[in-house]
Amino acid sequence: MKLLKKQNWYIWLLLLIIIPGIDTLIMGSILDNYDDDAWYSKWYYWTIGAAFLFIPIVIMACAFLIQITISNAKKLKVPGEEIYASPYSWILCLIVPVVGWILFFVMYYYIRIDMIVQLKKGNGEVYLK
């Protein structure tokens, strides 16, 4: 079954609702967004993060998930790439208390939901093998 077909958008919506985060990783695998030379593929970064207890691993996992989400959104041509593809907008949202944090989650879920909208429009069919 070709999961990126236009008529299968509801499967991605169910995955987003039922198991958030895993859908992004699956879509990243289908869209071939993983890089062998990137920081997340190096085992020693994860080992060093684990040596300092739980907090660095959580931060690294969140950064990895956001990076793959952005890569997926770029390939599916989600509008607003100038804003969400820049790391400065994400960092600024994290630095500014309350309003920035709200904007962080709004931007993240805008990308996640609009990826499903772009799949419904048929933008994912370009990447079918």
XYZ file of C-alpha atoms in Angstrom:
129
model
C 0.000 0.000 0.000
C 1.327 3.422 -0.940
C 0.835 5.559 2.158
C 1.596 8.876 0.437
C -1.272 8.577 -2.021
C -3.886 11.288 -2.000
C -6.660 8.977 -0.800
C -4.622 7.779 2.219
C -4.466 11.147 4.001
C -6.862 9.923 6.682
C -4.341 7.252 7.748
C -1.838 10.000 8.542
C -4.514 11.924 10.431
C -5.250 8.837 12.537
C -1.541 8.308 13.175
C -1.213 11.949 14.218
C -4.056 11.575 16.694
C -3.288 8.091 18.025
C 0.527 8.031 18.177
C 1.941 11.541 17.708
C 5.603 11.657 16.781
C 5.767 8.180 15.316
C 3.899 9.361 12.223
C 6.623 11.946 11.607
C 9.334 9.304 11.867
C 7.493 6.962 9.510
C 6.873 9.762 7.011
C 10.531 10.785 7.274
C 11.528 7.251 6.401
C 9.174 7.096 3.431
C 10.329 10.506 2.169
C 13.982 9.499 2.714
C 14.804 12.420 5.024
C 17.371 10.693 7.207
C 20.993 11.632 6.636
C 23.813 9.245 7.530
C 26.177 12.128 8.316
C 23.794 14.127 10.519
C 24.246 14.561 14.250
C 21.368 12.231 15.120
C 22.961 9.262 13.382
C 26.086 9.396 15.548
C 25.800 6.959 18.460
C 28.297 8.819 20.640
C 26.095 11.937 20.844
C 23.293 9.825 22.264
C 25.712 8.073 24.633
C 27.056 11.376 25.959
C 23.482 12.637 26.362
C 22.531 9.494 28.273
C 25.553 9.877 30.552
C 24.085 13.130 31.858
C 20.805 11.521 32.887
C 17.423 11.987 31.257
C 17.141 15.684 30.333
C 19.693 15.816 27.463
C 18.115 12.770 25.809
C 14.687 14.415 25.891
C 16.068 17.647 24.426
C 17.933 15.739 21.707
C 14.842 13.682 20.864
C 12.704 16.840 20.611
C 15.291 18.523 18.369
C 15.456 15.398 16.198
C 11.668 15.237 15.895
C 11.420 18.919 14.969
C 14.206 18.555 12.401
C 12.522 15.594 10.709
C 9.141 17.376 10.819
C 10.654 20.372 9.046
C 12.291 18.123 6.430
C 8.972 16.396 5.800
C 7.178 19.724 5.503
C 9.731 21.023 3.008
C 9.314 17.971 0.794
C 5.523 18.194 0.954
C 5.684 21.919 0.135
C 3.935 23.220 3.239
C 3.556 27.016 2.880
C 5.674 29.250 5.129
C 9.041 27.574 4.652
C 10.842 30.891 5.161
C 9.619 30.968 8.758
C 9.605 27.368 9.983
C 12.794 26.304 8.175
C 14.848 28.920 9.998
C 16.278 27.755 13.325
C 16.140 31.326 14.610
C 12.343 31.360 14.698
C 12.302 28.178 16.803
C 14.992 29.481 19.168
C 13.238 32.828 19.513
C 9.991 31.065 20.399
C 11.767 29.074 23.103
C 13.517 32.115 24.588
C 10.458 34.358 24.896
C 8.361 33.207 27.860
C 4.660 32.321 27.555
C 3.861 34.033 24.224
C 6.868 32.438 22.526
C 6.045 29.047 23.965
C 2.485 29.306 22.713
C 3.753 30.328 19.273
C 6.189 27.398 19.359
C 3.368 24.888 19.736
C 1.163 26.730 17.244
C 3.958 26.641 14.649
C 4.722 22.982 15.335
C 1.105 21.860 15.048
C 0.517 24.096 12.030
C 3.269 22.203 10.240
C 1.988 18.799 11.394
C -1.616 19.466 10.350
C -0.693 21.201 7.102
C 1.430 18.200 6.101
C -1.762 16.156 6.180
C -3.541 18.844 4.150
C -0.739 18.727 1.578
C -1.066 14.937 1.415
C -4.790 15.387 0.783
C -3.932 17.778 -2.060
C -1.669 15.115 -3.557
C 1.791 16.596 -2.872
C 3.055 13.288 -1.496
C 2.423 11.328 -4.680
C 5.592 12.738 -6.220
C 7.653 10.609 -3.818
C 5.963 7.273 -4.478
C 8.322 4.548 -5.609
